[in-house]
Coordinates of C-alpha atoms and ligand atoms in Angstrom, one line a residue:
Chain F
M9 CA -0.1 -0.1 0.0
A10 CA 1.1 3.6 -0.8
G11 CA 1.5 5.9 1.8
I12 CA -1.0 8.4 3.3
T13 CA -0.8 12.2 2.9
L14 CA -2.4 14.7 4.7
T15 CA -1.5 18.6 3.6
D16 CA -2.8 21.6 5.4
I17 CA -6.0 19.6 7.0
R18 CA -8.2 21.9 8.6
L19 CA -11.4 20.4 10.4
I20 CA -13.9 22.5 11.8
L21 CA -16.6 21.3 14.0
N22 CA -19.2 23.6 15.5
G23 CA -17.2 26.6 15.4
T24 CA -13.9 25.1 16.6
A25 CA -11.2 24.1 14.6
I26 CA -10.4 20.6 15.7
L27 CA -7.8 20.0 12.8
D28 CA -5.8 23.3 12.2
G29 CA -3.1 23.0 9.5
L30 CA -2.4 19.4 10.1
S31 CA 0.1 17.9 7.5
L32 CA 1.6 14.5 7.7
A33 CA 3.3 11.9 5.4
I34 CA 2.7 8.5 6.8
P35 CA 4.9 6.1 5.2
P36 CA 3.6 2.8 3.5
G37 CA 4.0 -0.4 5.4
G38 CA 5.0 -1.0 9.1
I39 CA 3.7 0.6 11.8
T40 CA 3.3 4.5 12.4
A41 CA 2.5 5.8 15.9
L42 CA 0.3 8.9 16.6
V43 CA 0.7 10.5 20.1
G44 CA -0.4 13.5 22.1
P45 CA -2.0 15.2 24.9
N46 CA -5.9 14.5 25.2
G47 CA -7.6 16.5 22.9
A48 CA -4.6 16.9 20.2
G49 CA -7.1 15.6 17.6
K50 CA -5.8 11.9 17.4
S51 CA -8.8 10.5 17.4
A52 CA -10.4 12.9 14.6
T53 CA -7.2 12.7 12.5
L54 CA -7.8 8.5 12.1
R55 CA -11.7 9.7 11.6
V56 CA -10.4 11.7 8.5
I57 CA -8.2 8.8 7.3
D58 CA -11.1 6.7 7.3
G59 CA -13.3 9.4 5.6
L60 CA -15.8 9.3 8.6
L61 CA -15.1 13.0 8.9
V62 CA -14.8 15.5 5.7
P63 CA -12.5 18.1 6.5
T64 CA -13.2 21.8 5.8
S65 CA -10.1 22.2 3.8
G66 CA -7.1 20.7 3.2
G67 CA -5.4 17.7 0.9
L68 CA -6.1 14.1 1.8
R69 CA -4.4 11.1 -0.1
V70 CA -5.5 8.0 0.8
P71 CA -4.6 4.8 -1.4
G72 CA -7.4 4.1 -3.6
G73 CA -9.2 0.4 -3.2
A74 CA -7.2 -0.1 0.0
R75 CA -9.4 -2.2 2.4
R76 CA -9.6 -0.1 5.7
A77 CA -10.5 -1.1 9.1
F78 CA -10.9 0.8 12.5
V79 CA -10.7 0.0 15.9
F80 CA -12.6 2.7 17.9
Q81 CA -11.5 4.1 21.1
K82 CA -14.4 3.1 22.5
P83 CA -15.6 -0.2 20.9
A84 CA -19.1 -0.3 19.5
L85 CA -20.6 -3.7 19.4
I86 CA -24.4 -4.8 18.3
R87 CA -26.4 -6.5 20.7
G88 CA -25.5 -10.0 19.2
S89 CA -23.2 -12.6 19.5
A90 CA -19.3 -12.1 19.4
A91 CA -19.4 -14.4 16.4
A92 CA -22.1 -11.9 14.8
N93 CA -20.2 -8.8 15.7
V94 CA -17.1 -10.2 13.7
A95 CA -19.3 -11.4 11.0
L96 CA -20.5 -8.0 10.6
G97 CA -17.1 -6.9 9.4
L98 CA -17.2 -9.3 6.6
A99 CA -20.3 -8.8 5.2
P100 CA -19.2 -6.2 2.6
L101 CA -16.4 -8.5 1.4
K102 CA -19.1 -10.9 -0.3
R103 CA -17.4 -14.1 0.1
P104 CA -19.0 -17.4 0.7
R105 CA -20.7 -18.0 3.8
A106 CA -18.3 -20.9 4.7
E107 CA -15.5 -18.7 4.6
R108 CA -17.0 -16.3 6.4
V109 CA -17.8 -18.5 9.2
E110 CA -14.4 -19.7 8.9
R111 CA -13.1 -16.3 9.1
T112 CA -15.0 -15.2 11.9
H113 CA -13.9 -18.3 14.0
A114 CA -10.0 -18.3 13.1
A115 CA -10.8 -14.3 14.3
L116 CA -11.8 -15.0 17.8
A117 CA -9.6 -17.4 18.3
R118 CA -6.6 -15.3 17.7
V119 CA -7.7 -12.9 20.2
G120 CA -8.5 -15.7 22.9
L121 CA -12.2 -15.6 22.6
A122 CA -12.9 -18.9 20.6
H123 CA -14.7 -20.4 23.6
R124 CA -17.1 -17.1 23.7
A125 CA -18.2 -17.0 20.3
G126 CA -22.1 -17.4 21.2
D127 CA -22.1 -15.2 24.1
P128 CA -23.6 -11.7 24.0
A129 CA -20.8 -9.2 23.4
T130 CA -22.6 -6.3 24.8
R131 CA -22.1 -8.0 28.1
F132 CA -18.6 -8.5 27.7
S133 CA -15.9 -6.6 29.8
G134 CA -14.2 -3.7 28.6
G135 CA -10.8 -5.6 27.8
E136 CA -12.9 -8.3 26.0
Q137 CA -15.0 -5.9 24.1
Q138 CA -11.6 -4.3 22.7
R139 CA -10.0 -7.6 21.6
L140 CA -13.7 -8.4 20.1
A141 CA -13.1 -5.3 18.3
L142 CA -9.8 -5.9 17.1
A143 CA -11.0 -9.6 16.0
R144 CA -13.7 -7.8 13.9
A145 CA -10.8 -5.5 12.0
W146 CA -8.3 -8.6 11.8
A147 CA -11.1 -10.5 10.3
A148 CA -11.5 -8.5 7.0
R149 CA -7.9 -8.3 6.3
P150 CA -7.4 -4.8 5.9
D151 CA -4.5 -3.2 4.1
L152 CA -5.1 0.0 6.5
L153 CA -5.5 -0.5 10.2
L154 CA -6.8 2.4 12.2
L155 CA -6.5 1.5 16.3
D156 CA -7.4 4.1 18.9
E157 CA -5.9 3.1 21.9
P158 CA -6.6 -0.7 21.6
T159 CA -4.7 -1.7 24.7
A160 CA -6.5 1.1 27.1
N161 CA -8.2 -1.3 28.8
L162 CA -6.3 -4.6 28.5
D163 CA -4.6 -6.4 31.0
P164 CA -0.9 -7.0 30.9
G165 CA -1.3 -10.9 29.4
A166 CA -3.9 -9.5 27.0
T167 CA -1.9 -6.7 26.0
E168 CA 1.0 -8.7 24.9
L169 CA -1.8 -10.6 22.8
V170 CA -2.8 -7.7 21.0
E171 CA 0.4 -6.3 20.5
A172 CA 1.4 -9.4 19.1
L173 CA -1.3 -9.8 16.8
I174 CA -0.5 -5.8 15.6
A175 CA 2.9 -6.6 14.9
E176 CA 2.3 -9.8 13.0
M177 CA -0.5 -7.9 10.9
A178 CA 1.9 -5.5 10.2
A179 CA 4.6 -8.1 9.2
E180 CA 2.0 -9.5 6.9
G181 CA 1.8 -6.2 4.9
T182 CA -0.9 -4.1 6.8
K183 CA -0.2 -0.7 7.1
V184 CA -1.1 0.4 11.0
V185 CA -1.5 3.6 12.4
L186 CA -1.3 3.3 16.1
V187 CA -3.0 6.0 18.4
S188 CA -1.5 5.1 21.9
H189 CA -0.6 6.9 25.4
N190 CA 1.3 3.9 26.4
L191 CA 4.8 5.4 25.1
A192 CA 6.5 2.0 26.2
Q193 CA 4.4 0.0 23.9
V194 CA 4.8 3.0 21.1
A195 CA 8.6 2.0 21.4
R196 CA 8.1 -1.6 21.2
L197 CA 5.9 -1.7 18.2
A198 CA 6.0 1.6 15.7
A199 CA 8.9 2.6 13.5
D200 CA 8.2 6.3 13.3
V201 CA 5.8 8.4 15.7
I202 CA 3.9 11.8 15.1
V203 CA 3.4 14.0 17.7
L204 CA 0.2 15.8 17.8
A205 CA -0.7 19.1 19.6
R206 CA -3.6 21.3 19.3
G207 CA -4.6 20.0 15.8
R208 CA -1.4 19.7 14.2
A209 CA 2.0 17.8 13.8
V210 CA 4.5 19.3 15.9
E211 CA 7.0 16.2 15.3
H212 CA 7.4 13.2 12.8
G213 CA 10.5 11.0 13.0
P214 CA 12.2 7.7 13.5
T215 CA 10.4 6.5 17.0
R216 CA 13.6 5.9 19.4
P217 CA 15.3 9.1 18.9
T218 CA 11.8 11.2 18.4
L219 CA 11.2 9.8 22.2
M220 CA 14.4 10.1 23.5
S221 CA 15.0 13.7 22.1
P222 CA 11.8 15.3 20.8
R223 CA 13.0 18.7 19.4
T224 CA 9.7 20.7 20.0
P225 CA 8.6 22.3 23.2
E226 CA 5.1 20.7 22.9
A227 CA 6.4 17.1 22.3
R228 CA 8.8 17.3 25.1
A229 CA 6.0 18.7 27.7
Y230 CA 3.6 15.7 26.4
F231 CA 6.4 13.1 26.9
D232 CA 7.6 14.6 30.3
G233 CA 3.9 14.5 31.2
E234 CA 3.3 10.9 30.2
L235 CA 6.5 8.8 30.7
P236 CA 9.2 8.7 32.9
W237 CA 12.3 8.2 31.5
S238 CA 12.7 5.0 33.5
S239 CA 9.9 2.9 31.9
L240 CA 10.9 3.5 28.3
A241 CA 14.6 2.1 29.3
A242 CA 12.5 -0.6 30.6
A243 CA 11.2 -1.4 27.5
S244 CA 14.1 -1.6 25.4
Chain M
M10 CA -76.1 -3.8 40.1
T11 CA -75.5 -7.3 42.3
E12 CA -77.6 -8.8 39.6
T13 CA -75.5 -7.3 36.6
L14 CA -72.4 -8.6 38.3
H15 CA -73.8 -12.0 38.9
E16 CA -74.6 -12.2 35.1
T17 CA -71.0 -10.7 34.1
F18 CA -69.6 -13.4 36.4
A19 CA -71.9 -16.0 34.9
R20 CA -71.0 -14.9 31.1
L21 CA -67.4 -15.1 31.7
T22 CA -67.4 -18.6 33.6
T23 CA -69.5 -20.1 31.0
L24 CA -67.7 -18.3 28.3
D25 CA -70.5 -16.6 26.6
R26 CA -70.3 -17.5 22.4
D27 CA -71.3 -13.9 22.0
V28 CA -68.1 -12.5 23.9
V29 CA -65.7 -15.5 22.6
A30 CA -66.8 -14.5 19.0
I31 CA -66.6 -10.7 19.3
A32 CA -63.2 -10.9 21.5
W33 CA -61.7 -13.2 18.8
L34 CA -63.0 -10.8 16.1
S35 CA -61.3 -8.2 17.9
L36 CA -57.9 -10.0 18.6
R37 CA -57.7 -11.0 14.9
V38 CA -58.5 -7.6 13.5
S39 CA -56.0 -5.4 15.6
L40 CA -53.0 -8.5 15.7
S41 CA -53.3 -8.5 11.9
A42 CA -53.3 -4.4 11.9
V43 CA -50.2 -4.4 14.2
A44 CA -48.5 -6.7 11.7
I45 CA -49.3 -4.2 8.8
G46 CA -48.1 -1.8 10.9
L47 CA -44.8 -3.3 11.6
L48 CA -44.2 -4.3 8.3
L49 CA -44.5 -1.1 6.7
G50 CA -43.7 1.1 10.1
I51 CA -40.1 -0.4 11.1
P52 CA -38.6 0.2 7.7
L53 CA -39.9 3.6 7.5
G54 CA -38.9 4.6 10.8
A55 CA -35.5 3.0 10.1
F56 CA -35.2 4.8 6.7
L57 CA -35.9 8.3 8.7
A58 CA -33.6 7.5 11.1
V59 CA -30.7 6.9 8.8
A60 CA -31.4 8.8 5.4
R61 CA -30.2 12.4 5.0
F62 CA -32.4 14.4 2.5
R63 CA -34.0 17.6 2.5
G64 CA -37.6 17.7 3.9
R65 CA -36.6 15.2 6.2
P66 CA -37.5 16.9 9.4
A67 CA -41.0 17.8 8.3
I68 CA -42.0 14.5 7.3
V69 CA -40.5 13.4 11.0
G70 CA -43.0 16.0 12.4
L71 CA -45.6 14.8 10.5
L72 CA -45.3 11.7 11.5
N73 CA -44.7 12.4 15.4
A74 CA -48.4 14.2 14.8
F75 CA -49.9 11.2 13.2
M76 CA -49.2 9.3 16.2
G77 CA -52.2 11.1 17.7
L78 CA -54.4 10.8 14.4
P79 CA -58.0 10.8 15.7
P80 CA -59.3 7.2 14.9
V81 CA -62.7 8.8 13.7
I82 CA -61.2 10.7 11.5
V83 CA -59.2 7.7 9.9
G84 CA -62.3 5.9 9.5
L85 CA -64.3 8.3 8.0
V86 CA -61.5 9.2 5.2
L87 CA -61.3 5.3 4.7
Y88 CA -65.0 5.5 4.4
L89 CA -65.2 7.6 1.7
V90 CA -62.4 5.8 -0.3
L91 CA -64.0 2.2 0.3
S92 CA -67.6 3.6 -0.3
R93 CA -69.2 2.3 -3.5
S94 CA -68.5 5.7 -5.2
G95 CA -65.2 6.1 -3.9
P96 CA -61.6 4.9 -5.5
F97 CA -61.4 1.5 -3.9
G98 CA -65.5 1.0 -3.8
P99 CA -65.4 -1.9 -6.3
L100 CA -63.3 -3.9 -3.8
G101 CA -66.0 -4.3 -1.7
L102 CA -64.2 -4.0 1.8
L103 CA -66.7 -1.5 3.3
F104 CA -68.3 -3.2 6.3
T105 CA -66.1 -6.1 6.2
P106 CA -63.3 -7.3 8.8
G107 CA -60.3 -5.8 6.0
A108 CA -61.5 -2.4 6.1
M109 CA -61.6 -2.7 10.1
V110 CA -58.0 -4.0 9.6
A111 CA -56.9 -1.3 6.9
A112 CA -58.2 1.2 9.5
Q113 CA -56.2 0.0 12.2
A114 CA -53.4 -0.5 10.1
I115 CA -53.4 3.4 9.5
L116 CA -53.4 4.1 13.2
A117 CA -50.7 1.5 13.7
T118 CA -48.0 2.6 11.1
P119 CA -47.3 6.0 11.9
L120 CA -47.0 5.1 15.8
V121 CA -44.4 2.0 15.1
A122 CA -42.7 4.4 12.6
A123 CA -42.4 7.4 15.0
L124 CA -41.3 4.9 18.1
T125 CA -39.0 3.3 15.6
R126 CA -37.5 6.2 14.2
Q127 CA -36.3 7.2 17.5
V128 CA -35.1 4.2 18.8
I129 CA -33.1 3.7 15.7
A130 CA -32.0 7.3 15.8
D131 CA -30.5 6.8 19.0
A132 CA -29.1 3.1 18.1
D133 CA -27.4 5.3 15.4
D134 CA -25.6 7.6 17.5
H135 CA -23.9 5.0 19.3
L136 CA -23.2 2.7 16.5
G137 CA -23.5 4.5 13.1
E138 CA -20.1 5.5 12.6
Q139 CA -18.4 1.9 13.3
L140 CA -21.1 0.6 10.9
R141 CA -20.1 3.2 8.1
S142 CA -16.3 2.3 8.7
L143 CA -17.0 -1.1 8.5
G144 CA -18.3 -0.2 4.6
L145 CA -21.8 -1.2 5.2
S146 CA -24.4 0.3 2.2
A147 CA -27.2 2.3 4.0
P148 CA -30.2 -0.2 3.8
R149 CA -27.9 -2.5 5.1
R150 CA -27.0 -0.2 8.1
A151 CA -30.6 0.2 8.7
M152 CA -30.8 -3.9 8.9
V153 CA -28.3 -3.9 11.4
L154 CA -29.9 -1.4 13.7
I155 CA -33.0 -2.7 13.6
Y156 CA -31.8 -5.8 14.5
D157 CA -29.5 -4.1 17.2
T158 CA -33.0 -2.5 18.9
R159 CA -35.1 -5.8 18.4
F160 CA -35.9 -6.0 22.1
S161 CA -37.0 -2.1 21.8
L162 CA -39.1 -2.6 19.2
V163 CA -41.5 -4.8 20.9
T164 CA -42.5 -1.7 23.1
A165 CA -43.5 -0.1 19.8
A166 CA -45.3 -3.1 18.4
L167 CA -47.3 -3.1 22.0
A168 CA -48.2 0.4 22.2
A169 CA -49.4 0.0 18.4
F170 CA -51.4 -3.1 19.4
G171 CA -52.9 -1.0 22.4
R172 CA -53.7 1.6 20.3
A173 CA -55.5 -0.7 17.8
I174 CA -57.5 -3.1 20.2
S175 CA -58.6 -0.1 22.2
E176 CA -60.0 2.3 19.4
I177 CA -63.6 2.7 18.7
G178 CA -63.8 5.4 16.0
A179 CA -62.4 3.9 13.0
V180 CA -63.8 0.3 13.3
L181 CA -67.3 1.4 14.1
V182 CA -67.4 3.8 10.9
V183 CA -65.4 1.6 8.2
G184 CA -66.7 -2.0 10.0
G185 CA -70.4 -0.6 11.0
N186 CA -70.7 -3.0 14.1
I187 CA -72.6 -5.5 12.3
D188 CA -73.5 -8.5 14.8
G189 CA -71.5 -11.6 14.2
H190 CA -69.7 -9.9 11.3
T191 CA -68.0 -6.6 12.2
R192 CA -68.7 -6.4 15.7
T193 CA -65.6 -5.8 18.2
M194 CA -65.2 -5.7 21.6
T195 CA -65.3 -1.8 21.7
T196 CA -68.3 -1.0 19.8
A197 CA -70.1 -3.9 21.5
I198 CA -69.3 -2.2 24.6
S199 CA -70.6 0.9 23.3
L200 CA -73.6 -0.8 21.9
E201 CA -74.9 -2.7 24.3
T202 CA -74.4 0.0 27.3
Q203 CA -76.7 1.9 25.3
K204 CA -79.1 -1.0 25.1
G205 CA -78.7 -1.5 28.7
D206 CA -77.3 -5.0 28.6
L207 CA -74.7 -4.1 31.0
S208 CA -73.8 -7.4 32.2
L209 CA -72.5 -8.3 28.6
A210 CA -70.9 -4.7 28.2
L211 CA -68.9 -5.5 31.6
A212 CA -67.9 -8.9 30.5
L213 CA -66.7 -7.6 27.5
G214 CA -64.9 -4.9 28.9
I215 CA -63.0 -7.3 31.4
V216 CA -61.9 -9.8 28.7
L217 CA -60.5 -6.8 26.7
I218 CA -58.3 -5.7 29.7
A219 CA -57.3 -9.2 30.4
L220 CA -56.4 -9.9 26.5
V221 CA -54.2 -6.5 26.9
I222 CA -52.5 -7.6 29.8
T223 CA -52.0 -11.1 28.5
V224 CA -50.4 -10.0 25.5
N225 CA -48.0 -7.6 27.4
A226 CA -47.1 -10.1 29.7
V227 CA -46.6 -12.4 27.0
A228 CA -44.2 -9.9 25.3
A229 CA -42.5 -8.7 28.3
V230 CA -41.6 -12.6 29.4
L231 CA -40.3 -13.3 25.6
R232 CA -38.4 -10.4 25.8
G233 CA -36.8 -10.6 29.1
H234 CA -35.7 -14.2 27.8
A235 CA -34.2 -12.8 24.9
A236 CA -32.7 -10.3 26.1
R237 CA -31.1 -12.2 28.6
A238 CA -29.9 -14.1 25.8
Y239 CA -28.6 -11.8 23.7
G240 CA -27.5 -8.9 25.6
Ligands
ATP1 N1 -18.1 16.3 17.0 C1 -17.5 17.2 17.5 N2 -18.0 18.6 17.7 C2 -17.3 19.2 18.3 N3 -16.0 19.0 19.2 C3 -15.5 17.7 18.9 C4 -16.3 16.8 18.1 N4 -15.0 15.6 18.1 C5 -14.1 16.1 18.9 N5 -14.4 17.1 19.0 C6 -13.2 18.3 19.7 O1 -11.9 18.0 19.3 C7 -10.9 17.7 20.0 C8 -10.3 16.8 19.8 O2 -10.6 15.7 19.8 P1 -10.2 14.3 19.4 O3 -11.0 12.9 20.0 O4 -9.6 13.8 17.9 O5 -9.2 14.2 20.8 P2 -7.9 12.9 21.0 O6 -6.5 13.5 20.5 O7 -8.4 11.5 20.5 O8 -8.1 12.9 22.2 P3 -7.8 11.5 23.7 O9 -6.2 11.4 24.0 O10 -8.7 12.1 24.9 O11 -8.6 10.5 23.1 C9 -11.6 17.7 21.5 O12 -11.5 19.0 21.9 C10 -12.9 17.1 21.1 O13 -13.6 18.3 22.6
MG2 MG1 -8.7 9.9 21.3

């Protein structure tokens, strides 16, 4: 998949500029992390990339025909079984029923929820719901995977499982854009990191140098607040 | 008074054939009307919840107003349409149970549609973005949302049933309250009260209330079971 480019994107909602001159060049392949303080516009950026929000102005280039999947910050599940929720993501692919069933079960197994296939998804715990949402995304074999804090509610074991899954998808050719406040996780997974502040990208570079010695005061303030240096060291 | 109550009791315990026939007709007519109301009202409500087009707010407003459509007016308009000289006169529906079903369906449809629209709009706030992101087409999204809200939609069905079975104006005008043919519980209660057969009126009234309670109870139990199983 070719890269994604956003050029001077402005997104105004209800009179407020959510994205304000955002320019990004997300490289093709691998995992790109998107970090920044609460309200910086990370979720809004993913929505723009996915076409859910149309920018007020600016240029957006997402490779045509790329299959996208979006795992939202708050998982949105329908009142039905876990399997029904995963199958929902396969409906537009127009594959034979047997294949959809097969893929659904493989996806549930991949996130450790195979034994819960028939259970009502809306009664899952927060972490189970997040894993289910990821299974739904995985099942569709996307070219571009947008992840909005996919491990925010997960216990350490589940976090490890999900991180392995993300890394594996990226290795198989899926471009991943990962929003995370967990900078140790960013260091483990991402090749490059973009720092967002107040609706614009203030920094974009290879993960480790950017995390270790940010050039802008905004990025520095965010890293200082979010991460004691010791935990980054522990992650390496 | 005590005599009336005594007779009422007798009619109920012996399941008076008149009472049973009238109750059965009422139930058939109203359930058919609700079925039609659901078939038309749910897709219409879902469409109005998901689609964005000019004039939608006006249609939604009209629909909400139609929830309170006076039954006797519906009866009158349908009477004109079905009468011998009316556009649907040749169907010969006037003064048949079919006309009564049509009248109550007209009352039920906007009620179901308006309640469905509200329920689906709320679900769409929560799920719409996810469904669009999954690449589902608008009709498909509407279907998923109907599925998601299926337990809440039972309430719309019950409201429609309550409205249909308890109205008198529409069935009276288009049905004609013909003994053994188009007499329903509400028209019979009204007539028998005027004639002075209070025991029959009261027996029918008790059956009517019992029916409404039973239908609601059955729905509540089914809904509870399903909701426990499927979240
Ligand atoms: N539909 C909307 N209308 C108005 N303002 C909005 C809307 N959606 C988001 N915002 C605002 O846009 C800003 C950016 O929101 P966004 O969700 O992108 O932040 P974020 O970087 O993902 O933050 P977090 O780390 O808390 O998830 C916030 O201040 C939010 O209040
Ligand atoms: Mg966010």
